[in-house]
PDB file of C-alpha atoms in Angstrom:
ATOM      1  CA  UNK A   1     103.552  27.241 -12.238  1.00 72.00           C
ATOM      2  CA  UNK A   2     107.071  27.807 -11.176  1.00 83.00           C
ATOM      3  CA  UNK A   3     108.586  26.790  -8.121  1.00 86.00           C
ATOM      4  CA  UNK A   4     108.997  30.730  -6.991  1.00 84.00           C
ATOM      5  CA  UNK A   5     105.348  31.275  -7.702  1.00 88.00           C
ATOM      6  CA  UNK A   6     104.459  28.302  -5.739  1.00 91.00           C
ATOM      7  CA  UNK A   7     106.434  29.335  -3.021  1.00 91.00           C
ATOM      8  CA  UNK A   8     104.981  32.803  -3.152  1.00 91.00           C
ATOM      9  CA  UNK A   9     101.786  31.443  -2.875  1.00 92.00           C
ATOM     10  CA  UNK A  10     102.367  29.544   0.167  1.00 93.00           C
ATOM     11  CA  UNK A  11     104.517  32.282   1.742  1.00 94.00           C
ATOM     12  CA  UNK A  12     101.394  34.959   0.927  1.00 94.00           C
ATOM     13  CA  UNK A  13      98.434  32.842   2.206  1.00 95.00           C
ATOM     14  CA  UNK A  14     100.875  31.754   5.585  1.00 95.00           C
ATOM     15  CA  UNK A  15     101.708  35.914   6.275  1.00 95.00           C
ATOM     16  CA  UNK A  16      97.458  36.852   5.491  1.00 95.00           C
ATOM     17  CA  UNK A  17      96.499  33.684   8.003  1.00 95.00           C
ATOM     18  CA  UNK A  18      98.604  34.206  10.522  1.00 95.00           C
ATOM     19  CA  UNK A  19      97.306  38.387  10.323  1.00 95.00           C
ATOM     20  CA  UNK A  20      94.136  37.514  10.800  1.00 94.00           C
ATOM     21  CA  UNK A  21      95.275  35.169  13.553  1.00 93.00           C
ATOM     22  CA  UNK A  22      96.541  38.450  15.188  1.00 93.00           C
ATOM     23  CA  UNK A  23      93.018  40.404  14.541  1.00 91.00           C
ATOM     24  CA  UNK A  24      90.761  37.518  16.047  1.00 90.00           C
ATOM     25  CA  UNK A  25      92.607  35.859  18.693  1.00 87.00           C
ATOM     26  CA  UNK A  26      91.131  36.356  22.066  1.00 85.00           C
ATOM     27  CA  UNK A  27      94.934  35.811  24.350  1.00 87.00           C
ATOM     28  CA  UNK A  28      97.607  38.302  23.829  1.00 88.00           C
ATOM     29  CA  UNK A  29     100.420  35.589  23.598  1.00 90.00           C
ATOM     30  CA  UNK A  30      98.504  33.443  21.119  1.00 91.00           C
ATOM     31  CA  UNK A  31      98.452  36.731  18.904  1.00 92.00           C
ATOM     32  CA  UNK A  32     101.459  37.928  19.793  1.00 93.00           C
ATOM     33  CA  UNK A  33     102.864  34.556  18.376  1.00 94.00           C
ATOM     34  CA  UNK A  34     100.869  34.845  15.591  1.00 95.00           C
ATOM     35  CA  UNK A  35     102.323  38.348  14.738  1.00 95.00           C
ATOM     36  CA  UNK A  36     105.750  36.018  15.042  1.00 95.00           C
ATOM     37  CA  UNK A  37     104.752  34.019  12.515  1.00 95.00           C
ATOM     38  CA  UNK A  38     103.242  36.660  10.126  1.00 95.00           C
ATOM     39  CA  UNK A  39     106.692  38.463   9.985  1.00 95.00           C
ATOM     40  CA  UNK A  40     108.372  34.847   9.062  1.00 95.00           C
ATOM     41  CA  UNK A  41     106.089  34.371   6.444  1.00 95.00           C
ATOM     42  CA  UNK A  42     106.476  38.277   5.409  1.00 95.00           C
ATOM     43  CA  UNK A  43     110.685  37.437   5.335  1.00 95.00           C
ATOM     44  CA  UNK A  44     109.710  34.584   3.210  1.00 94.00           C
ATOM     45  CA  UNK A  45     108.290  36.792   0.794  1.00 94.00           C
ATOM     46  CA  UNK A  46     111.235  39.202   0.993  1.00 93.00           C
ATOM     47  CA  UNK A  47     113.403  36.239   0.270  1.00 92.00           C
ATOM     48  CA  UNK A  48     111.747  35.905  -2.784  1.00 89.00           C
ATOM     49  CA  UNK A  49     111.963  39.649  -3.920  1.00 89.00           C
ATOM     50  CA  UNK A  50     116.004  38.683  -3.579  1.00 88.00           C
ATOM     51  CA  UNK A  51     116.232  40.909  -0.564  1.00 90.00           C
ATOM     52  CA  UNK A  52     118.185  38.935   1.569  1.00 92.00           C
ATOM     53  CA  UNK A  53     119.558  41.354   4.155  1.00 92.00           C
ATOM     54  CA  UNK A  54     116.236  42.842   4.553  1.00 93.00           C
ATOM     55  CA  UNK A  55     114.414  39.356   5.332  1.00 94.00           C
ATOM     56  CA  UNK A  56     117.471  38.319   8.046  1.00 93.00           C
ATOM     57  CA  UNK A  57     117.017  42.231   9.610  1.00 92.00           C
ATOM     58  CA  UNK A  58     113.126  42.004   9.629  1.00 93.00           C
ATOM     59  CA  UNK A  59     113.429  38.954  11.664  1.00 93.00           C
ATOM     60  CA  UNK A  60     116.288  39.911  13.831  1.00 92.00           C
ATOM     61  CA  UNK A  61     114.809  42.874  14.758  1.00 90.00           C
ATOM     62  CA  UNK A  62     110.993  42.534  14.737  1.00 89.00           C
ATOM     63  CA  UNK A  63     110.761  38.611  15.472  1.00 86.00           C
ATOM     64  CA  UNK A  64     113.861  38.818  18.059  1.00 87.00           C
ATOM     65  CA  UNK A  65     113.277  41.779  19.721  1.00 90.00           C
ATOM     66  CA  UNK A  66     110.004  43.819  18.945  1.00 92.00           C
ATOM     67  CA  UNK A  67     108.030  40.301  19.436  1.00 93.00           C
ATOM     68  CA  UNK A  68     109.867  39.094  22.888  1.00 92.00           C
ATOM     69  CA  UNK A  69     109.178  42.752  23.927  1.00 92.00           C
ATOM     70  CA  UNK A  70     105.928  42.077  23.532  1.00 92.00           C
ATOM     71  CA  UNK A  71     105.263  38.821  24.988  1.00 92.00           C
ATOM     72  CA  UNK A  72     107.779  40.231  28.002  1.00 91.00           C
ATOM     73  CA  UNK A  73     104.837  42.805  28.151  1.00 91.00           C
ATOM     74  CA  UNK A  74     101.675  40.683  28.086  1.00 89.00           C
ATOM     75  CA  UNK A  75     103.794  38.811  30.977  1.00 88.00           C
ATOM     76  CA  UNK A  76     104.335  41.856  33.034  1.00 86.00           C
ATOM     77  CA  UNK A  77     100.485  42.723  32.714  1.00 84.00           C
ATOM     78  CA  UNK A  78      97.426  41.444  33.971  1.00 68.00           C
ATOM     79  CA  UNK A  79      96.181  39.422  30.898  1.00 65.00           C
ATOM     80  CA  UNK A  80      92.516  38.522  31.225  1.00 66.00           C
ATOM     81  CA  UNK A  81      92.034  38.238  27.606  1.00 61.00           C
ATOM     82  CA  UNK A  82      89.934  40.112  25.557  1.00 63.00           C
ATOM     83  CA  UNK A  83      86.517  39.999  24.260  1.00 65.00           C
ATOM     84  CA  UNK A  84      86.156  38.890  20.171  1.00 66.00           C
ATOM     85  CA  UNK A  85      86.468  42.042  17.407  1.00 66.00           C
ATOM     86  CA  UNK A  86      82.751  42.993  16.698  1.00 67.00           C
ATOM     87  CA  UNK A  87      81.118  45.038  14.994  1.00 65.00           C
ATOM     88  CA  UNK A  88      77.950  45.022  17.859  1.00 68.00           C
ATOM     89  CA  UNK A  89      79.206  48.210  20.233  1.00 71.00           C
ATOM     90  CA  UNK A  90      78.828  50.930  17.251  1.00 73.00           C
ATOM     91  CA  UNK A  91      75.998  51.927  16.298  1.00 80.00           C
ATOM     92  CA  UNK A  92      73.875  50.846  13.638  1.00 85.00           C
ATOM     93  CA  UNK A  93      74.637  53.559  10.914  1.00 88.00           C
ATOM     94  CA  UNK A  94      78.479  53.270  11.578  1.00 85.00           C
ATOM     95  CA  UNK A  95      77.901  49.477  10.851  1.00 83.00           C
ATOM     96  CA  UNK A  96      76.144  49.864   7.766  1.00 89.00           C
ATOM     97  CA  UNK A  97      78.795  52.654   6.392  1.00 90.00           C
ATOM     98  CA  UNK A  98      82.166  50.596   7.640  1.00 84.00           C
ATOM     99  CA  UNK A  99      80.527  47.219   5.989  1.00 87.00           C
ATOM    100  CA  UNK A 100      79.756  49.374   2.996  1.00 92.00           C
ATOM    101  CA  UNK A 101      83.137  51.057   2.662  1.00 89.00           C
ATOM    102  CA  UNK A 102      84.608  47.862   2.684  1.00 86.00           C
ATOM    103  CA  UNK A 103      82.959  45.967   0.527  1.00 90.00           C
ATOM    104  CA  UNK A 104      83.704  48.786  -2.075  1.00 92.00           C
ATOM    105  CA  UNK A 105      87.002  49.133  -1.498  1.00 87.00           C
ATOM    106  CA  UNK A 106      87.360  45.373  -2.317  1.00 85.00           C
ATOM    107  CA  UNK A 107      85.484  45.384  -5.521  1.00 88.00           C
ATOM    108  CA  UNK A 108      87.059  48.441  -6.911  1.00 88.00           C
ATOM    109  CA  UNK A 109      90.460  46.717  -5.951  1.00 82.00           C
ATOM    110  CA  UNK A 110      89.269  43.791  -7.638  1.00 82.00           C
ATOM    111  CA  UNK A 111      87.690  45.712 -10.552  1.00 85.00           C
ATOM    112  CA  UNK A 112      90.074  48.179 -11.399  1.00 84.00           C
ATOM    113  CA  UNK A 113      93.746  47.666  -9.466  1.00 77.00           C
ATOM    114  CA  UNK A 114      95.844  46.463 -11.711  1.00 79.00           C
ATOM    115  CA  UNK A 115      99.570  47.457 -12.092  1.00 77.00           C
ATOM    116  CA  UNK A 116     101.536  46.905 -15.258  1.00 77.00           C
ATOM    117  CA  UNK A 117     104.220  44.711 -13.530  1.00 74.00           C
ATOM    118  CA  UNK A 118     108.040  45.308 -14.978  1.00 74.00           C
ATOM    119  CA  UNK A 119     109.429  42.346 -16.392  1.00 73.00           C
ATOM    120  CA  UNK A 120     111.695  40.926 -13.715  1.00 71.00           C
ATOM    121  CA  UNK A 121     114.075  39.168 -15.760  1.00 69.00           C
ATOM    122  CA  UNK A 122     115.657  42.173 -17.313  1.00 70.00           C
ATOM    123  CA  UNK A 123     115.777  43.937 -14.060  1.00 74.00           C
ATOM    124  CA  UNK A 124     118.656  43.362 -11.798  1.00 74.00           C
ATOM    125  CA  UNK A 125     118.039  42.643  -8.707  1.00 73.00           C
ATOM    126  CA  UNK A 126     120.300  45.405  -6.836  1.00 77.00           C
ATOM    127  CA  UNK A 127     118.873  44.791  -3.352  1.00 75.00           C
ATOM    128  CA  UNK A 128     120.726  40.866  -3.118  1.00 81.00           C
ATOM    129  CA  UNK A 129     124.145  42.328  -2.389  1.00 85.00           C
ATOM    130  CA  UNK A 130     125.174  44.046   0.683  1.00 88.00           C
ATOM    131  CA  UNK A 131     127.273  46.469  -0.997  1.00 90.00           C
ATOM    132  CA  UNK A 132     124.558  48.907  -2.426  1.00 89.00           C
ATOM    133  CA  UNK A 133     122.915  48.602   1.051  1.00 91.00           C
ATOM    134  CA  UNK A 134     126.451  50.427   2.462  1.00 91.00           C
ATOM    135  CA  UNK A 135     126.708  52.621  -0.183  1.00 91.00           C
ATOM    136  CA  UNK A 136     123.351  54.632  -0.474  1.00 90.00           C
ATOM    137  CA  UNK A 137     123.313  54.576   3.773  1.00 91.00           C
ATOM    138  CA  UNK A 138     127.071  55.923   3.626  1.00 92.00           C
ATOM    139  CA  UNK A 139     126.567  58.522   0.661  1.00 93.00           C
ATOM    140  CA  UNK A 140     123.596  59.475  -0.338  1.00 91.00           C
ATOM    141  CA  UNK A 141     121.219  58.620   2.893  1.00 93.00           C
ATOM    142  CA  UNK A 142     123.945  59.881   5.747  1.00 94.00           C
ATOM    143  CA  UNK A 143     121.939  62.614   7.258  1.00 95.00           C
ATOM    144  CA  UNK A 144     118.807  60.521   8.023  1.00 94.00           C
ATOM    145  CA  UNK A 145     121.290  57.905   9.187  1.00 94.00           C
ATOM    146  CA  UNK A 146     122.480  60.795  11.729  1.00 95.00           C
ATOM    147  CA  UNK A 147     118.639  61.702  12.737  1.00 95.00           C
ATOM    148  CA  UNK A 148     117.760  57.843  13.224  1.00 94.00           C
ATOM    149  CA  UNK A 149     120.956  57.504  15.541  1.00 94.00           C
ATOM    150  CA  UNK A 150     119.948  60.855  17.721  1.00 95.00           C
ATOM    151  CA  UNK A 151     116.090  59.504  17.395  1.00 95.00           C
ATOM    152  CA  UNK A 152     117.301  55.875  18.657  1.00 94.00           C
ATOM    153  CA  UNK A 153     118.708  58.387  21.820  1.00 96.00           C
ATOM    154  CA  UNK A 154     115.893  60.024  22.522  1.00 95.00           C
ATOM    155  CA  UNK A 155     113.885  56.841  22.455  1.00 94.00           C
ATOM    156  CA  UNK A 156     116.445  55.481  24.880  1.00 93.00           C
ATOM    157  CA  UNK A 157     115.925  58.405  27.334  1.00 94.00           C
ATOM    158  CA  UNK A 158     111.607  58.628  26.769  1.00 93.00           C
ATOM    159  CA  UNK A 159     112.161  54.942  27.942  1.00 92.00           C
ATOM    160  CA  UNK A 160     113.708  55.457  30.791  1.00 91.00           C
ATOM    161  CA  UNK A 161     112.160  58.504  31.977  1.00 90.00           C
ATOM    162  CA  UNK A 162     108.931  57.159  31.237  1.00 87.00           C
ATOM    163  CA  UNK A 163     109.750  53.941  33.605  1.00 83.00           C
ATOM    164  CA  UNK A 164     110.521  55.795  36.556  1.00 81.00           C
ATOM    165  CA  UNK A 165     108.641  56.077  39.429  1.00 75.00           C
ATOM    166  CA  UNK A 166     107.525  59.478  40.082  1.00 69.00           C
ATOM    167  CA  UNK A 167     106.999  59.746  43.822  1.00 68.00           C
ATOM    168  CA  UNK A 168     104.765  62.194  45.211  1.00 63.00           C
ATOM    169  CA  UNK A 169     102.802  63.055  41.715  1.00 61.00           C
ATOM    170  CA  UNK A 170      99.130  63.603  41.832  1.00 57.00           C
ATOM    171  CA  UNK A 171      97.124  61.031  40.504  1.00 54.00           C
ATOM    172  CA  UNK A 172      94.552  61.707  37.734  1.00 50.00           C
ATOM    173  CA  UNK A 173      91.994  59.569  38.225  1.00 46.00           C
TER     174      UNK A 173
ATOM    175  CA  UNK B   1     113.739  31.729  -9.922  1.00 52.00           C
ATOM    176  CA  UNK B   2     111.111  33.320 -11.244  1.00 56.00           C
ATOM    177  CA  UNK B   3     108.786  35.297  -8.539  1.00 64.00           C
ATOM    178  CA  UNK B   4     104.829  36.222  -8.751  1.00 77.00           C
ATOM    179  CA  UNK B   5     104.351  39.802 -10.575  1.00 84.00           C
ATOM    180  CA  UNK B   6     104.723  42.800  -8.785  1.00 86.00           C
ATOM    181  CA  UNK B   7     100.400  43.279  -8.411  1.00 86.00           C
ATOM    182  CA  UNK B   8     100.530  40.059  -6.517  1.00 88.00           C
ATOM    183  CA  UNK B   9     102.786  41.510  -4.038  1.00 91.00           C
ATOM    184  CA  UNK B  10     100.842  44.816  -3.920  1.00 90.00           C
ATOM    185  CA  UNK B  11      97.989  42.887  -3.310  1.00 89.00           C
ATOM    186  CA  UNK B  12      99.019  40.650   0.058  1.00 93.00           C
ATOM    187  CA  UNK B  13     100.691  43.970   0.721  1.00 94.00           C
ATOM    188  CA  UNK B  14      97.680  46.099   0.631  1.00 91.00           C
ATOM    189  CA  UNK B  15      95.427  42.791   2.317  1.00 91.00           C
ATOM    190  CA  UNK B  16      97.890  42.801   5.542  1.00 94.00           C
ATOM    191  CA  UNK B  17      97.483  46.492   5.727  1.00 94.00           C
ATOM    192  CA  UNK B  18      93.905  46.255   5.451  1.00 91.00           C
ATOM    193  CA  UNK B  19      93.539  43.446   8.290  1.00 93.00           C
ATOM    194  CA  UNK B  20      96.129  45.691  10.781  1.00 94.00           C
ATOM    195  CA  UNK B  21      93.909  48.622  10.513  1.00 92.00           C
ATOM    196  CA  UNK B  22      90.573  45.874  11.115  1.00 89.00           C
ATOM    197  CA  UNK B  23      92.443  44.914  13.686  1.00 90.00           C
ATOM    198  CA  UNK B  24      93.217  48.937  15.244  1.00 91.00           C
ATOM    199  CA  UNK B  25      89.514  49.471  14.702  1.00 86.00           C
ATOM    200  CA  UNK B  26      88.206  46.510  16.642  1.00 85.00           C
ATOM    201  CA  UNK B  27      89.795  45.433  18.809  1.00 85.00           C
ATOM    202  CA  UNK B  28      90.015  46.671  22.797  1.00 85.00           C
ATOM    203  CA  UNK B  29      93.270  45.478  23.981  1.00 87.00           C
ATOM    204  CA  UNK B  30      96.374  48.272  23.716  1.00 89.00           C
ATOM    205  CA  UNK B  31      98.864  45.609  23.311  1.00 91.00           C
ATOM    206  CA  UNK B  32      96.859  43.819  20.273  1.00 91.00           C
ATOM    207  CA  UNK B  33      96.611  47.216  18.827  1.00 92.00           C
ATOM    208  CA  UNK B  34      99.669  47.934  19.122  1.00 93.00           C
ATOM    209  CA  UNK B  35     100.692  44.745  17.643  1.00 93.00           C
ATOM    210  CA  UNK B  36      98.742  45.521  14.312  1.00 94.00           C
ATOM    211  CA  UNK B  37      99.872  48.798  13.990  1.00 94.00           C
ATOM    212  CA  UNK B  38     103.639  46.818  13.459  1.00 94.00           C
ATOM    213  CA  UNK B  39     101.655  45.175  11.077  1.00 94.00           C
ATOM    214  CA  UNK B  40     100.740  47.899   8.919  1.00 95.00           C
ATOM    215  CA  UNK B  41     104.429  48.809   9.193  1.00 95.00           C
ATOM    216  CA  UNK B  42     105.386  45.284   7.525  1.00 95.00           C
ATOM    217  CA  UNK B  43     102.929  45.741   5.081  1.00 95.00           C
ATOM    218  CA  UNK B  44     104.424  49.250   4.272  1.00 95.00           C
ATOM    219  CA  UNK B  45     107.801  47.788   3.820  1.00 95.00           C
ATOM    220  CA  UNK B  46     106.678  45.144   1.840  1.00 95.00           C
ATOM    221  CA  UNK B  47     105.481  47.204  -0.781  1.00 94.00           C
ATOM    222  CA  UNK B  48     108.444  49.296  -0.668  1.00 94.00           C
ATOM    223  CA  UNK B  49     110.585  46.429  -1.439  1.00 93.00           C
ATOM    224  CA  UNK B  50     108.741  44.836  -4.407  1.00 92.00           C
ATOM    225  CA  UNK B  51     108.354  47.898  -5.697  1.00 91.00           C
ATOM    226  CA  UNK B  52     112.060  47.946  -5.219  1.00 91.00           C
ATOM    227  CA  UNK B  53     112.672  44.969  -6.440  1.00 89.00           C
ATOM    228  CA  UNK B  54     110.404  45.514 -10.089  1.00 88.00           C
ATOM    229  CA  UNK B  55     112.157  48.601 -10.894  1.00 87.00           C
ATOM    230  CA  UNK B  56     115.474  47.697 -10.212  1.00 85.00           C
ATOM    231  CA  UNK B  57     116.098  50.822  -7.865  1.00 87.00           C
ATOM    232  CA  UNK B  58     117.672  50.709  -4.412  1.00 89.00           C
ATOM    233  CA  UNK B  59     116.009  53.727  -2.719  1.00 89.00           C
ATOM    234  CA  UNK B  60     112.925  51.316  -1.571  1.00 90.00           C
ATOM    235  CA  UNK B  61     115.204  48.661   0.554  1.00 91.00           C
ATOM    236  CA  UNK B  62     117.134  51.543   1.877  1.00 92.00           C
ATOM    237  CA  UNK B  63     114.098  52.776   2.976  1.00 93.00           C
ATOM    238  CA  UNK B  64     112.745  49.714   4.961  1.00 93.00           C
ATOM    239  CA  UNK B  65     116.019  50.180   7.028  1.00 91.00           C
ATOM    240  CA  UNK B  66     114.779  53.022   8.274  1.00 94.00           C
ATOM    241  CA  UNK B  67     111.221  52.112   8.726  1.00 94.00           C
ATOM    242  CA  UNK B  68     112.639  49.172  10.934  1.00 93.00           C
ATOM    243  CA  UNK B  69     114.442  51.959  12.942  1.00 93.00           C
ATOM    244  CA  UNK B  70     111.721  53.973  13.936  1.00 93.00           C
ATOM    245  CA  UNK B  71     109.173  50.719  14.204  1.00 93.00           C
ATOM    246  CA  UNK B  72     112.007  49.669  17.270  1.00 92.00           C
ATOM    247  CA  UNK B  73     112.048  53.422  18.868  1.00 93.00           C
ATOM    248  CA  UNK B  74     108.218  53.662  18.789  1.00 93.00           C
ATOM    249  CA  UNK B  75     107.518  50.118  20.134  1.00 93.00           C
ATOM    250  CA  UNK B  76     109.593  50.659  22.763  1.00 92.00           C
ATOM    251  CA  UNK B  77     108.029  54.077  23.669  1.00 93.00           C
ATOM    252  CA  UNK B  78     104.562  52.843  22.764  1.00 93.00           C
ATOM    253  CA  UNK B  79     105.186  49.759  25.273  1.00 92.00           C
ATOM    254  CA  UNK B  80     106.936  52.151  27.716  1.00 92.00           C
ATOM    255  CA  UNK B  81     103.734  54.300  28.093  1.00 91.00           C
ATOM    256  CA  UNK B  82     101.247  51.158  28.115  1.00 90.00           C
ATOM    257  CA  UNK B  83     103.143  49.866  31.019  1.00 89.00           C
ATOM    258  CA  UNK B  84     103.286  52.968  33.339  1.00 88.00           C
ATOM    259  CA  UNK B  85      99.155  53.957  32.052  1.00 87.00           C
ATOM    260  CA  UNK B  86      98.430  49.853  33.409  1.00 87.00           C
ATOM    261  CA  UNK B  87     100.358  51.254  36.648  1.00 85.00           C
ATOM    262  CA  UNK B  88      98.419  54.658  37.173  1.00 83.00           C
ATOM    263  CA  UNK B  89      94.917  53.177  36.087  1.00 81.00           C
ATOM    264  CA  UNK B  90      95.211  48.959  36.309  1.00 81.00           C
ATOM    265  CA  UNK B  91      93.527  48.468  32.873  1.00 81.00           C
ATOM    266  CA  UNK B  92      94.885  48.478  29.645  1.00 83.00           C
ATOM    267  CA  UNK B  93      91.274  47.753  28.043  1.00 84.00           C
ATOM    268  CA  UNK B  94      90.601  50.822  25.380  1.00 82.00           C
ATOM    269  CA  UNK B  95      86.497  51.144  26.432  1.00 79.00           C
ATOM    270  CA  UNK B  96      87.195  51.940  29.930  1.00 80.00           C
ATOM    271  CA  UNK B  97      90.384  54.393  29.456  1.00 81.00           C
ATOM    272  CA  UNK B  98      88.036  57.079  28.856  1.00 80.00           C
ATOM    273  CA  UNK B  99      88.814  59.898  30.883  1.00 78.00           C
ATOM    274  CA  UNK B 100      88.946  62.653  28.278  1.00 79.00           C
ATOM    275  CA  UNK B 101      85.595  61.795  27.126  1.00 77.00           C
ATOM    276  CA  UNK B 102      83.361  63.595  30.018  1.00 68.00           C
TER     277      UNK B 102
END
């Protein structure tokens, strides 16, 4: 075993723990820390796909901002925690079916999903440099550039708008 | 540095997504769900970029740009709109923000 498949391996089983932190913890900080963690382990695994600029953006943007948005959030609400995930409320054919479904989904995964992996050492790895990055966003991906700019806007705007205080509205309870 | 093979990262790829959506299914807080929704979004990206990465294309990290982009605009409308439905209705739990159902 190499040292990049041993790293992989760590990398993989830290992201999958720390996701399932997020799905059973009962405090919204504890998961929201967890989801913190998951995205590390996720840029780890970037890191060794050679993507360099994509594991430093995904946590600049989701660990430093999305994530302290977050926790900013759960402090700005009432946080009595939440009950366990269960299976319990729904009802007893829903249970059997969403148990079912699972469990075949895994197996046929297991069974039958296999990909004929490329070998890796004749491919170049195009996505370590930051010049094809600027080059593709510059030539051939400008007009979505454009759209995410004017979408970042309106964003901006539903943010504020939706912040606002609306005095006098009725209130649909 | 040699890395795993491309089904390996399909495979923790697909196993995140899987445990977001668990996650969107089960649980009852908005801002958990919310949170595993971004999860699915990593997961999504992930896959792009090994895939990326295996075929020696660039079209699947250019792509995870903008999935970042629109993961930032929606969290911050998604967290917008939690915030002012805990100040209409002081709950954020999903079971009892059930107006529309009578």
């Amino acid at each position: 075993m190499t040292i990049g498949q041993i790293l992989f391996n760590l990398f993989a089983l830290f992201t999958l723990v720390m996701a399932a932190g997020v799905v059973l913890n009962k405090n919204a900080v504890n998961a929201a820390l967890c989801l913190l963690l998951c995205l590390v382990g996720v840029a780890g695994l970037f890191v060794g796909l050679n993507a360099y600029l994509l594991a430093f953006l995904l946590l600049l943007v989701y660990a430093g901002a999305i994530v302290a948005l977050f926790l900013f959030i759960v402090m700005l609400l009432d946080t009595r925690g939440d009950a366990r995930p269960t299976l319990n409320r729904l009802p007893l054919v829903a249970r059997i079916l969403a148990t079912g479904l699972i469990l075949g989904g895994v197996a046929s995964f297991l069974q039958r999903g296999r990909l004929v992996s490329p070998d890796i050492a004749g491919t170049v790895g195009v996505g370590a440099a930051l010049k094809p990055y600027a080059y593709q966003l510059f030539t051939t991906y400008l007009l979505p550039v454009q759209i995410l700019g004017f979408l970042l806007l309106i964003a901006m705007l539903g943010v504020i708008v939706l912040s606002k205080k609306f005095v006098g509205m009725e209130d649909i309870k | 540095m040699m890395p795993a093979s491309l089904n390996a990262y399909i495979f923790i790829s697909v196993a995140l997504f899987a445990i977001g959506l668990l996650g969107v299914l089960l649980r009852r807080n908005t801002l958990i769900v919310f949170m595993c929704l971004e999860m699915m979004l990593v997961a999504s990206t992930l896959a792009l970029v090994a895939f990326s990465r295996f075929n020696g294309t660039m079209d699947g990290n250019v792509f995870v740009f903008f999935i970042l982009t629109v993961a930032a605009a929606e969290v911050a409308v998604g967290l917008a709109i939690i915030v002012a439905l805990f100040r209409r209705r002081q709950t954020i739990q999903l079971d009892q923000l059930n107006t529309l159902k009578n």
